Amino acid sequence: MFIQRIQSPGSTDLPGSTCQRCGARAQSVCCVLDEGDLGRLAAVAVHMEYARGQVFIQEGDVAQDFYNITHGTVKLYKLLPDGRQQVMGFSGIGYFLGLAASETYAFSAKAIEPVRLCRFSRKKLNGLMDNFPQLERRLLQTACNELAMAQEQMLLLGRKTARERVASFLMGRNRIAPMPGTIALPMTRTEIADYLGLTIETVSRTLTRFRTEGRLSMIPEGVMVLDLPGLEALAGGG
Amino acid sequence: MFIQRIQSPGSTDLPGSTCQRCGARAQSVCCVLDEGDLGRLAAVAVHMEYARGQVFIQEGDVAQDFYNITHGTVKLYKLLPDGRQQVMGFSGIGYFLGLAASETYAFSAKAIEPVRLCRFSRKKLNGLMDNFPQLERRLLQTACNELAMAQEQMLLLGRKTARERVASFLMGRNRIAPMPGTIALPMTRTEIADYLGLTIETVSRTLTRFRTEGRLSMIPEGVMVLDLPGLEALAGGG
DNA sequence: CGCACACTTGAACCCCCTCAACCCAAGTGG
DNA sequence: CCACTTGGGTTGAGGGGGTTCAAGTGTGCG
């Protein structure tokens, strides 16, 4: 449960330089800032690193910080009192965490791979937003995107069958895959099940059935798509 | 399917006056603007009225307008190709509709009661946001609230039982009820079912069972809560 | 080796869905 | 006035998709 603070080596610790050479910059909200303004962002950013399995946002805690993921994957989830879990999503590089209207976090966040991220204090970022309206507009866009994805997931959870859910999940992963057709699944079957509102057994059986139907093949890191049109049709509920 | 355009009578049609005396102002995003700025908002607003059953936003259509509800209730929903329906939410007075990152609407909207609303062109409102950053910040808050509610609904759809879903729905309605304990249900059982990821029969049976258990009593406009603690406990999944 | 963890597979069960009948109130039209 | 229709709601019987329970496989690791 201990938190490791990453300090840049002296020569690269000039103000702004860390943000300017950040690998996640192009994919994150930071991309709306130019080289000069990045310095002011870097001044309020703290680099963090978490090991696999670490929970770094706890539902209900006071929301003091925002996070921007630069490496790895996290899962966002909510729990019921008896332990039932619903995963809200899996977030990777460039993803902005912590958007919340209320004073407390609405969900927990756990690293499912080794994760590196930037942490910003809410207060300081609010100050930054006053000076950089394009940052605020970008966050509004981000929030709207999140909302659209959440609504798509509500359709899945409320009305799709198990086969349609698993197919939808795979097609969603395929859309963000660096090499389409080869889908990485860094999360466990349990986590997939908790994301899709199913049990681990149903997920496993459904994947097996997709395999025996020739729609995909299993590889160590995930799956390879063999029948893209078929899976897309299933995912769309057609 | 025809759309009625409401024109204010001459004497009240002064710029800004319509917004200043709007009953929904205090509950809507407009509340961040002062009396003077309201005039510029009123200049870009068009008052609309829709009868019960009218669909005024169609999923997939180009998103040219935002809407702000001043009277009545609308349901927001998505459809699968075969007709399966998922209701994303029921929106009442003061609610801001049309927040969308993409160029097209992500859901449809139907009036389930006679509805009056203000329509703003996206373009004009974007121009307004440049001048009134507090409006943009309020929209960001709104979007974050929506997101939190959507995530709570994902937990419901993915992990709660039928009883817990209906109880959660009733407690949610109770929270926004003008007289707590007396819950208005302007939507049909079918619409409740499509909101909760259930069938109409299950919703009906569950309500009947709550009644026989002495948890509520049915009234013409909705239900009256008799066992608030019990329903709250059920809703929370306890 | 032994343990933990992730995953798969089988069998039985159950919650909710499907199908169907029925009630009731509000039109509507002769 | 009654006959008929339509839409919303309730209730019952039966079936099925997914869960639950259980056993077994594979794999990484101290």
XYZ file of C-alpha atoms in Angstrom, chain B residues 13 27 30 36 47 57 71-73 76 81 97-98 142 144 160 217 222 231:
19
model
C -41.127 39.745 -25.939
C -32.883 24.873 -11.505
C -28.977 29.505 -16.873
C -28.019 41.500 -17.924
C -39.307 28.254 -27.120
C -34.375 14.105 -30.717
C -42.040 21.972 -18.190
C -42.865 18.266 -18.327
C -40.860 15.066 -18.496
C -33.920 9.552 -23.173
C -31.787 -2.895 -34.362
C -30.231 18.010 -23.040
C -27.916 17.386 -25.951
C -23.580 19.133 -15.281
C -19.864 15.267 -14.403
C -28.574 -5.562 -8.749
C -49.344 1.714 -1.419
C -47.739 6.798 -8.582
C -36.798 0.277 0.601
